[in-house]
Structures are given as C-alpha cells and as structure tokens.
Tab-separated table of C-alpha atoms in Angstrom:
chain	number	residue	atom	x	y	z
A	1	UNK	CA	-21.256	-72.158	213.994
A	2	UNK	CA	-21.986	-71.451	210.602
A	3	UNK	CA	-24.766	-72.603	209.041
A	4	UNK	CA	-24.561	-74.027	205.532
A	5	UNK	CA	-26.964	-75.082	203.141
A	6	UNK	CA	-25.844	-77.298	199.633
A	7	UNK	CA	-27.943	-77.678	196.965
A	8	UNK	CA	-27.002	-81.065	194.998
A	9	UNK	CA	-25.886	-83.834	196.289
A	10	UNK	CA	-23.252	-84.526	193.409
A	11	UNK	CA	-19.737	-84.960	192.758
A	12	UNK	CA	-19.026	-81.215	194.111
A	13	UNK	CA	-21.859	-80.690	196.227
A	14	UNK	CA	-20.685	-83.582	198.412
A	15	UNK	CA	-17.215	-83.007	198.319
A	16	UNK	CA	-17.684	-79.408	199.574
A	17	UNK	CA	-19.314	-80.603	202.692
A	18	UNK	CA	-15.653	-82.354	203.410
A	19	UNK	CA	-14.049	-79.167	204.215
A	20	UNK	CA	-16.924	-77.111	205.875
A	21	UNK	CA	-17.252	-79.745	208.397
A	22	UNK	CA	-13.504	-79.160	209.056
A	23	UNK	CA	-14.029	-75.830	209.267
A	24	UNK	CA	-16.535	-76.000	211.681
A	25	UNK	CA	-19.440	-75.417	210.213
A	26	UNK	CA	-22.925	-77.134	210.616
A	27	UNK	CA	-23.607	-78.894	206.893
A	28	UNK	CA	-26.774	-80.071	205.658
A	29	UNK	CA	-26.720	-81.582	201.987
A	30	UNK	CA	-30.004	-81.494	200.129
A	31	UNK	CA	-30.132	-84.015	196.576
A	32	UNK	CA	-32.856	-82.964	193.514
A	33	UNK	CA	-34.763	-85.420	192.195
A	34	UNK	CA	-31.886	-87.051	190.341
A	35	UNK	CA	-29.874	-87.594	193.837
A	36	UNK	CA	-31.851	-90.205	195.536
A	37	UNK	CA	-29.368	-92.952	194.419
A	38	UNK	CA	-26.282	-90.826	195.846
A	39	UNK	CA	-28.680	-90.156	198.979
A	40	UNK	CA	-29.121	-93.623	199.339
A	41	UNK	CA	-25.685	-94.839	199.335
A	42	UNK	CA	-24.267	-92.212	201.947
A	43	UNK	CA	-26.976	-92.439	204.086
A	44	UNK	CA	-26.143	-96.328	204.176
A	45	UNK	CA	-22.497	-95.690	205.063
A	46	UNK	CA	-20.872	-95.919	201.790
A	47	UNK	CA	-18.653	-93.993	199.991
A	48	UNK	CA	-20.589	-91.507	197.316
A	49	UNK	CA	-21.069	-93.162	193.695
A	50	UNK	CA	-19.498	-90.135	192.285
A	51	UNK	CA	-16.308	-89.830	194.793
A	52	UNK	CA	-15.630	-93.009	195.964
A	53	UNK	CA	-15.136	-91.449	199.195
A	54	UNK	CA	-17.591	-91.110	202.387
A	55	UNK	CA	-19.604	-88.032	203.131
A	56	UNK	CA	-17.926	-86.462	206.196
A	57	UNK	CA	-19.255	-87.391	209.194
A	58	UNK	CA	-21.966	-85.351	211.298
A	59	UNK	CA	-23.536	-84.138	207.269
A	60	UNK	CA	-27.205	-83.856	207.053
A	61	UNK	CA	-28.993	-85.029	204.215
A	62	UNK	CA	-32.618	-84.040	202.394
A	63	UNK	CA	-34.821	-85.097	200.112
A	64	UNK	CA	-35.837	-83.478	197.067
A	65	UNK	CA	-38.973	-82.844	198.706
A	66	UNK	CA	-37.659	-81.688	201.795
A	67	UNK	CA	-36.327	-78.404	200.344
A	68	UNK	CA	-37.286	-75.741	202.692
A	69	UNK	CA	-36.677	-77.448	205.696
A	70	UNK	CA	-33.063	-77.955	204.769
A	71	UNK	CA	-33.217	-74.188	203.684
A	72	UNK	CA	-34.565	-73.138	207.103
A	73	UNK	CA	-31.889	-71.144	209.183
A	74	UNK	CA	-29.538	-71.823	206.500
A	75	UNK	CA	-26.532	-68.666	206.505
A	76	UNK	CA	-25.107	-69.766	203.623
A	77	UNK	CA	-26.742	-71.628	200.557
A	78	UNK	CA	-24.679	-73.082	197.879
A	79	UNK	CA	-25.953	-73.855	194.709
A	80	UNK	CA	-24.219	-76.974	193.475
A	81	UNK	CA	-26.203	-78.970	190.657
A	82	UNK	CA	-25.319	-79.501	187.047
A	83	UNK	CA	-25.819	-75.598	185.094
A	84	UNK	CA	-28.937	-77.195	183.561
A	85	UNK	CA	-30.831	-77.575	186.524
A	86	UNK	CA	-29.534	-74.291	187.910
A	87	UNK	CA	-33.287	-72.268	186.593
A	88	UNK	CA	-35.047	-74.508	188.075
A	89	UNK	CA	-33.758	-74.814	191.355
A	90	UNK	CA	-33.363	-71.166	192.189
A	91	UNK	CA	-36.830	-70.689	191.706
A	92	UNK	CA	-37.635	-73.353	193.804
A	93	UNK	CA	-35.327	-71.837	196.174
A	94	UNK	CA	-35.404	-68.409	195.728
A	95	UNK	CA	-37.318	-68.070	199.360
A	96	UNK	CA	-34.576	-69.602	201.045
A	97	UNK	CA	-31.634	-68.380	199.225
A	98	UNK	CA	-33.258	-64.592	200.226
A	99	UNK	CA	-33.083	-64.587	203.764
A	100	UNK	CA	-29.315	-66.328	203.565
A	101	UNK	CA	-26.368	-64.031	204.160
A	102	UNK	CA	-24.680	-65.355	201.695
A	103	UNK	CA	-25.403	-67.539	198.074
A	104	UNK	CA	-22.394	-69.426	196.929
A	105	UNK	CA	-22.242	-70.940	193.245
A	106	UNK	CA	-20.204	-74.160	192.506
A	107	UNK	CA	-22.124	-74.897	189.018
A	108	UNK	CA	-20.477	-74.061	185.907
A	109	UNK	CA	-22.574	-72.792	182.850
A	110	UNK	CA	-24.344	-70.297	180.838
A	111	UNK	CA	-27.587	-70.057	180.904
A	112	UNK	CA	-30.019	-69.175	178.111
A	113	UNK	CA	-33.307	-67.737	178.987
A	114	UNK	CA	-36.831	-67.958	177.452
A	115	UNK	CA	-36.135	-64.998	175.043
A	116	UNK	CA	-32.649	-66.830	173.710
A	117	UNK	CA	-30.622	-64.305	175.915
A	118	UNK	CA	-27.646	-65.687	177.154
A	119	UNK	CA	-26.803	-65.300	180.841
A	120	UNK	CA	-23.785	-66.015	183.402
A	121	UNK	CA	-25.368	-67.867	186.158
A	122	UNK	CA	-24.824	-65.081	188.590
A	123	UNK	CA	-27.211	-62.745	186.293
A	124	UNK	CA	-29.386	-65.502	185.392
A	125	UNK	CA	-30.112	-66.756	189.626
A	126	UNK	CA	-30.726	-62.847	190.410
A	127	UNK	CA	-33.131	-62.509	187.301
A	128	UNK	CA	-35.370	-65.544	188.523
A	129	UNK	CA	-35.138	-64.578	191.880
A	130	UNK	CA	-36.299	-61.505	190.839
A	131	UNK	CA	-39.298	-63.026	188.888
A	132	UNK	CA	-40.141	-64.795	191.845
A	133	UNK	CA	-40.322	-62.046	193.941
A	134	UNK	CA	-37.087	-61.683	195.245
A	135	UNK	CA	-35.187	-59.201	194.053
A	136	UNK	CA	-32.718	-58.745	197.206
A	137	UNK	CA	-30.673	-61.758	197.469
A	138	UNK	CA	-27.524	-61.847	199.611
A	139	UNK	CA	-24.362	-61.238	197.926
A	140	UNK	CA	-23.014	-64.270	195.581
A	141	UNK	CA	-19.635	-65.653	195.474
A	142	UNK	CA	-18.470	-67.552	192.607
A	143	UNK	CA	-16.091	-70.581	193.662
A	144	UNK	CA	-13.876	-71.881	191.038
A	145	UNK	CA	-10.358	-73.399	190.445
A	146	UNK	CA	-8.755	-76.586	190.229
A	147	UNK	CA	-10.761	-78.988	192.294
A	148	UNK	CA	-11.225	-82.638	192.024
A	149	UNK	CA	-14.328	-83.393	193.773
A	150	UNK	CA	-12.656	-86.789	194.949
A	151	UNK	CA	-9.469	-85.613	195.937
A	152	UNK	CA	-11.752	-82.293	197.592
A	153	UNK	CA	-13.945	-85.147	199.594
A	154	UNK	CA	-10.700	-87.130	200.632
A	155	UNK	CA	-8.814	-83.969	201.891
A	156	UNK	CA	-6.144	-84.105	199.684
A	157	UNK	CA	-4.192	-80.607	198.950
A	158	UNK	CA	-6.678	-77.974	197.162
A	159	UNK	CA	-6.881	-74.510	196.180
A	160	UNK	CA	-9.403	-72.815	195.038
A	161	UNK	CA	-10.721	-69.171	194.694
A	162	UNK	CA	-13.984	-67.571	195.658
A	163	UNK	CA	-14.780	-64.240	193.714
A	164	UNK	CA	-17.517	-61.609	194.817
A	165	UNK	CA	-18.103	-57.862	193.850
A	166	UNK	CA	-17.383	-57.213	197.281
A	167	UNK	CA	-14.007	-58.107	197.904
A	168	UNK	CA	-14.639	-57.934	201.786
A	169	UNK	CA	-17.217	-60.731	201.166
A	170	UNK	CA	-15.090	-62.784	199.477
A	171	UNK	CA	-12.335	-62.922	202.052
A	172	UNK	CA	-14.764	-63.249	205.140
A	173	UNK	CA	-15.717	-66.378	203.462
A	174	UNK	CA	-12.438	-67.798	202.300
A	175	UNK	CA	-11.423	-67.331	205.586
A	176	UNK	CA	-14.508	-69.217	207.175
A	177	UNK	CA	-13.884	-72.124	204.807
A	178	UNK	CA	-10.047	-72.206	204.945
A	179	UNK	CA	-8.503	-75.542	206.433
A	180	UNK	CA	-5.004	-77.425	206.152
A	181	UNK	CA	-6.276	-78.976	203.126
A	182	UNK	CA	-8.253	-76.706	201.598
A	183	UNK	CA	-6.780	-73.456	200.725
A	184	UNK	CA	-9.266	-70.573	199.314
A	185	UNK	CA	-7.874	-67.439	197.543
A	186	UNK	CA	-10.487	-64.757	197.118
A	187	UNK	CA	-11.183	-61.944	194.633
A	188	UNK	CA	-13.386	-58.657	193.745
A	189	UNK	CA	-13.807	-60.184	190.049
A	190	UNK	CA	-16.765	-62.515	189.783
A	191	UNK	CA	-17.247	-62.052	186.110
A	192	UNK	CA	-14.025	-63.309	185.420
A	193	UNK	CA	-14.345	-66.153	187.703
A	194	UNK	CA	-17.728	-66.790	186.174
A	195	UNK	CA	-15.931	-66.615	182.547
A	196	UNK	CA	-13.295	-68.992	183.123
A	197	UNK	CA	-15.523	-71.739	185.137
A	198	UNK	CA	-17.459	-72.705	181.707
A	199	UNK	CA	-15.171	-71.920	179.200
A	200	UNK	CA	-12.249	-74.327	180.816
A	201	UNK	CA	-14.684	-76.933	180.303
A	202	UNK	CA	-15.172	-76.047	177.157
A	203	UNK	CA	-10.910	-76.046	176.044
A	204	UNK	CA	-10.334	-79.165	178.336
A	205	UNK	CA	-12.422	-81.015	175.249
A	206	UNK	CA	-9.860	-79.864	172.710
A	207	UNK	CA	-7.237	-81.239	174.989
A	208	UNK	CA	-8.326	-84.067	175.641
A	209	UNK	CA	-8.750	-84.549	171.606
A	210	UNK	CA	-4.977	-83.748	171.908
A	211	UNK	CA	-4.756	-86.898	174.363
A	212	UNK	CA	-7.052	-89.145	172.396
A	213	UNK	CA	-4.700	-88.469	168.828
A	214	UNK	CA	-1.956	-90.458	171.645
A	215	UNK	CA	-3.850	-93.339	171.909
A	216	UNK	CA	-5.170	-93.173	168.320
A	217	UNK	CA	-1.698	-93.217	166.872
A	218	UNK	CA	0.705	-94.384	169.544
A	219	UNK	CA	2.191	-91.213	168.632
A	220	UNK	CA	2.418	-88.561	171.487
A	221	UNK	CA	1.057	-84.851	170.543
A	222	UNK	CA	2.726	-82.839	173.313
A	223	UNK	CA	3.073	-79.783	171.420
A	224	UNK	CA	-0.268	-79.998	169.889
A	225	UNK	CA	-1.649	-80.011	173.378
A	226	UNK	CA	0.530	-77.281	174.795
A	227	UNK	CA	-0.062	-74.701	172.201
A	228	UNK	CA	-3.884	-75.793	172.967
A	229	UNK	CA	-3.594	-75.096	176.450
A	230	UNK	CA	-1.627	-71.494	175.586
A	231	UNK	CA	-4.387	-70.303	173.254
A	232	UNK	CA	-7.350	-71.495	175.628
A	233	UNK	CA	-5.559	-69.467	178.358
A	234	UNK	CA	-5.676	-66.420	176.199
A	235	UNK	CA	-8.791	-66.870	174.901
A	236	UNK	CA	-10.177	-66.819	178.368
A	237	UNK	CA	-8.072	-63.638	179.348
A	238	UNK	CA	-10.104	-62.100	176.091
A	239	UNK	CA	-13.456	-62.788	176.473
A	240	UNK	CA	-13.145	-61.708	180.411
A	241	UNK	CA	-11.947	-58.418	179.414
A	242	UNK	CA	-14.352	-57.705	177.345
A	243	UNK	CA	-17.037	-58.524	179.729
A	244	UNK	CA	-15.000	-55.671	182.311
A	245	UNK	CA	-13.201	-58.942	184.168
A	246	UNK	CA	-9.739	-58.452	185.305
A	247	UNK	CA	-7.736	-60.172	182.075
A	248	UNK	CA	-5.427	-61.713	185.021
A	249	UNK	CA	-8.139	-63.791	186.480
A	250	UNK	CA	-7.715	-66.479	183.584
A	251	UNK	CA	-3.919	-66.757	184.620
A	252	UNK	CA	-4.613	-67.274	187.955
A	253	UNK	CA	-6.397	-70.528	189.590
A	254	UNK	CA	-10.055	-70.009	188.337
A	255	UNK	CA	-8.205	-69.975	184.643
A	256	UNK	CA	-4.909	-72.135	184.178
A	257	UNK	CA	-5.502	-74.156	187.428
A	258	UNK	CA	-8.564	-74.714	186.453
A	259	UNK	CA	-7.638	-75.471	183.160
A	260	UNK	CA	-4.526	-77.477	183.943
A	261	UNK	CA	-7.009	-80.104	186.258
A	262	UNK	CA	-9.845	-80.132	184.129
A	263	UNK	CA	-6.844	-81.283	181.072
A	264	UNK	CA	-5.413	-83.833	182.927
A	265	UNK	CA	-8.356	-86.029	183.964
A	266	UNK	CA	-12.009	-84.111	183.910
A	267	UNK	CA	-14.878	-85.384	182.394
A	268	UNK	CA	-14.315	-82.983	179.416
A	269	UNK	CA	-11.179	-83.858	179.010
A	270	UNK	CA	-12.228	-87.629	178.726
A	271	UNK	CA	-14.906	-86.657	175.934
A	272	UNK	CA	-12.317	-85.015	174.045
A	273	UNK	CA	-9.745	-88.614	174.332
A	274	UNK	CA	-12.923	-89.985	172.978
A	275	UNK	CA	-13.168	-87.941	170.101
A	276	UNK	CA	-9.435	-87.861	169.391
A	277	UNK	CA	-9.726	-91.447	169.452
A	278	UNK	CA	-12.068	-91.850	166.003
A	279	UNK	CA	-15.527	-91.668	168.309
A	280	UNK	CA	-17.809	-89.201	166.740
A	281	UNK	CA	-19.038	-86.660	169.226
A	282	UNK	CA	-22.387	-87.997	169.553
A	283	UNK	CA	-21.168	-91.177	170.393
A	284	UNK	CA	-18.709	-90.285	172.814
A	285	UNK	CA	-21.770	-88.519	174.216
A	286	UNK	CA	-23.875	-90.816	174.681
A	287	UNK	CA	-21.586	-93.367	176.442
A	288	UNK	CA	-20.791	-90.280	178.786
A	289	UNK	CA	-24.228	-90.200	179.403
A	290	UNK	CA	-24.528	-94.211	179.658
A	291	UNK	CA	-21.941	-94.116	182.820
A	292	UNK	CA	-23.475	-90.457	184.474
A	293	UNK	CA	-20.624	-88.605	183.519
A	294	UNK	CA	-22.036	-85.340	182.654
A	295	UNK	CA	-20.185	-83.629	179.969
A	296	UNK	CA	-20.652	-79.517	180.717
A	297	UNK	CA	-18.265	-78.339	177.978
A	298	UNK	CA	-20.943	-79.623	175.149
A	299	UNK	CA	-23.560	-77.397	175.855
A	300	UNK	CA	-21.009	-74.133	177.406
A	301	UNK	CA	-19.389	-74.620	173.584
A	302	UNK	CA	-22.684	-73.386	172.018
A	303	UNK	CA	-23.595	-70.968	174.479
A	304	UNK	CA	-20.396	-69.506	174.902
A	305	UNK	CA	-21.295	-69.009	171.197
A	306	UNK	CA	-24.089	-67.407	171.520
A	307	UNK	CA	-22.973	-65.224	174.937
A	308	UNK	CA	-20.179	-63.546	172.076
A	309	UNK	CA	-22.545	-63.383	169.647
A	310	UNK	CA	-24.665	-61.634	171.803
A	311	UNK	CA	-21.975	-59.668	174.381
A	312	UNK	CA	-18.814	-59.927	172.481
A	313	UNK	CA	-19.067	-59.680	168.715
A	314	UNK	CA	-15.788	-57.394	168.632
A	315	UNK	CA	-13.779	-60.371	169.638
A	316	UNK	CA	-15.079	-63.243	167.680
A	317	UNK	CA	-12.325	-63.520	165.137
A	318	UNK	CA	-9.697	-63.671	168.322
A	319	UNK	CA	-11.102	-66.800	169.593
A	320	UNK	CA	-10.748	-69.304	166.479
A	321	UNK	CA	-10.451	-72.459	169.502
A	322	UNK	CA	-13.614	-71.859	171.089
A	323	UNK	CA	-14.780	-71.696	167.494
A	324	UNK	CA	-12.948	-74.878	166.456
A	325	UNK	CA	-14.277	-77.124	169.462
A	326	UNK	CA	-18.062	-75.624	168.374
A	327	UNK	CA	-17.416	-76.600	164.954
A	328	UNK	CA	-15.846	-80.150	166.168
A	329	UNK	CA	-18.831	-80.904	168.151
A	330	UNK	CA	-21.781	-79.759	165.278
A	331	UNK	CA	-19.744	-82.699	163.573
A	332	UNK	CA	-18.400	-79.247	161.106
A	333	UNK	CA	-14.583	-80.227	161.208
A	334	UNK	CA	-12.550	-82.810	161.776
A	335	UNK	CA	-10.191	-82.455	164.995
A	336	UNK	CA	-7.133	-82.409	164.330
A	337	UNK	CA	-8.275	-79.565	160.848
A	338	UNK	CA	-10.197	-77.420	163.488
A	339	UNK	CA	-7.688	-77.536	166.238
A	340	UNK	CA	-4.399	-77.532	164.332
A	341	UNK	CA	-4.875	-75.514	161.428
A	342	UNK	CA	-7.332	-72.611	162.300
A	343	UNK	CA	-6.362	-72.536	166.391
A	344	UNK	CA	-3.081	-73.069	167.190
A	345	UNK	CA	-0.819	-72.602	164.719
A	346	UNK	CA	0.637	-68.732	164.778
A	347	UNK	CA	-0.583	-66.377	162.410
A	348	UNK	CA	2.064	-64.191	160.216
C-alpha cells in the first residue's frame, strides 16, 4: 500500500484523496494554516466547504503544525495549495518531500523569486529545496487537465494527465492512481504540462468576459467566445514550444480539456462573467475574495508576462490575448476593445 502524503487541504487537495483511497492507497491530508476551517468540518463528518462532498472515508488529517509527522513514511507527497503559498511550503517541507519517491504538483502558477526571476513551479520547488539543503528530490510529476475538484471528490467521470521527464515515472504513477472514475493519461513533457496549467487560468478570464457580455446584453457572444478559446489554444501551443514543450501538449487534456472546464464554470471563468458584466476588475476581485474563491488567473496574467519577458521575448507579438487579458486586468482596456479587436479577430 502506497503511501501518500497531500499538502493542502483545499478544493483539489481533498478531492485527490477521493481516488487514491480507491486506488488503494493509504492517504493522509495535511491543511496550512488557512485550512483549519476545512479541517474542522471533515473531521466533524461534513461534506468539505469547498466540494460540498465528504472526504473519503479511512483519510487522515493534520494540522498545520503537525507537518512532519504527516510527512513521515510518506512515498509520495503532493503539493496541493494555492501557487502563492507554494515557496513557503516547500521549504517547510523540503525534508520530507526528499526522502519521498515521488513529489507530485497539483498547484497552478508561476512563481517569482527574490531577484524578480520568474519560475515554473517545478524549477522554483527544486531551487528552494536546494537552498534548504536538498538538492536531490525525487522525481516530480506535474498533474493537470480538466478536473472539477467536486465532481473529482464525488467520483464522477475524470481524466486527467500526469507529466514527468521520465516518461516511465509518469506511467508507474498513472497506473497506481487509475480507477473506474478516474482516468490518468501520462506524458514525458512536464514543461508543457506546467505551461498550460497557469496559462488556462489565465484565457478562462477572457472567456468568461465572453459569458458576462451574455448577461450584460441579453445578447449571446458565441463566436466571440469560440475564436477566444481557438487563439488561447494556440497561444498555449506557442509559448510551450518555445520553452522546448511538445506544441501538442496544449491540444491535448492539460491544454483544451483543461481549457474547455476551466471556460465553462472555473473560478476564472466566473471573474471574467464578472467583468463582462460592467464590474471593474478590482471589484470583481474583491467579492472573489469576500466568498474564498481564489482567482489564480490574476496574478499567472502578470507573471506569465514577465516569464516571456524574461524566457520568451521572440514570441511576444504572437500572443496579443494573453496581452489583452493583462491589459484588461491593469484596468488598460476595455474588454470587449482588448479581446475583440487586438486578439481575435484575423490578421490580413
């Protein structure tokens, strides 16, 4: 029996324990400092705050302050808290995540260290691991793809992928965590995996702006939202490449599925109906904030900036959306201007 460790008690964090107990693996979910509220409801019997369904049965739960002892043993540790908090936790468990076989990555960011570089989390959980004296650390695989965390934690139909430099790594472990319910595809390209997990969150704003126009007007903007969803796609497929990804990744589930989920009803996509709907972004924002809904496209826009700036300056030009929903955010543009006009429509 495999031994798994998951760091955040969250939306995801919680919902991944669902199918690793059906797997048949031992599951032990630890919460930050910011879980004890989601702690305290499972651990009375009701259904997680975030999911509105129950954490599966036979899960073990820790404390913030009971981090290495929910480390100890662990074969697997899976970090699974908001990209923010990623730094911070893998220093505090950089011990534990050494002596796993394996680290697994749910959390969806960039990451910009002291000196303004700008990091995928992959680089980012070696480098502090690193600075904290642990420069070996098991091999990561990057999970990604269209989950709902509800419909994850109430075993509805889900696929998802798991990408590692070592292919053979990947598919052990999409085999291990494999059940009727839970399908897992697996890949060599973690980069690209690691591209499209931020950046979807980042385009799902711009449709849901396409969304929100719908409710503004009574007027449906189908089109407008398609040709949105066609350029994000691309735009993905771009900056992947030029990071050495596999361009196909983004049209496969860590991209398009991804995408396609995030469009329909993520919490980016609900910002973006906000903003379509004559809320400025910071207000939008702060009602997010108001009901716990963290928003990770808002601060993966300006990043994402920055990581081209930095790592892709070639391609700049060729993504005018991700420039758009930047520009829509710093207040810059209007929507529909920034979207429609300098995005989507074709240039001859």
């Amino acid at each position: 029996m495999t031994t798994i460790t998951i760091l955040g008690a969250g939306a995801m964090g919680s919902a991944l324990c669902t199918p690793l107990v059906d797997a048949g693996c031992k599951v032990r979910l630890w919460g930050t400092w910011l879980d004890d509220h989601l702690l305290d409801a499972v651990e009375a019997g009701e259904p997680h705050p975030r999911t509105n369904e129950p954490l599966a049965a036979g899960v073990r739960t820790y404390r913030s302050d009971e981090l290495a002892e929910a480390l100890e043993g662990a074969q697997v540790v899976v970090m699974s808290v908001a990209s923010v908090g990623v730094p911070k936790v893998a220093e505090l468990a950089a011990a534990g995540m050494a002596k796993a076989d394996a680290l697994w990555l749910t959390s969806k960011g960039f990451n910009e260290d002291e000196q303004g570089n700008i990091e995928q989390l992959p680089d980012a959980i070696r480098r502090i691991a690193a600075e904290n004296g642990y420069a070996d650390l098991p091999p990561l695989v990057a999970i990604a793809g269209p989950v709902k965390a509800n419909e994850c934690a109430g075993r509805k139909p889900t696929a998802t992928i798991f990408g590692c430099k070592n292919e053979a790594i990947a598919r052990k472990y999409a085999q291990l965590a494999s059940t009727t319910n839970y399908a897992v595809d697996y890949s060599d390209d973690e980069v690209g995996v690691e591209i499209c997990a931020p950046m979807k969150n980042v385009y799902a704003i711009a449709l849901g702006i396409s969304d929100g126009l719908e409710k503004a007007t009574g007027v449906p903007h189908h089109n407008l939202k398609a040709a949105t969803f066609t350029q994000a796609v691309k735009e993905m497929s771009l900056l992947g490449k030029s990071q050495g990804a596999d361009p196909a990744t983004a049209f496969g589930l860590a991209g398009v599925g991804d995408l396609e989920v995030t469009g329909l009803s993520g919490r980016n996509k609900v910002y973006g109906v906000r903003i379509g709907r004559g809320e400025t972004p910071s207000e939008a924002l702060a009602e997010m904030d108001r009901l716990e809904q963290t928003v990770e496209g808002v601060p993966a826009a300006r990043l994402a900036l920055k990581f081209v700036d930095q790592h892709a300056g070639d391609i700049k030009d060729r993504l005018p959306l991700l420039n758009a929903v930047a520009n829509i955010l710093d207040g810059v543009d209007e929507p529909v201007d920034a979207i429609l006009a300098r995005a989507v429509l074709p240039r001859v």
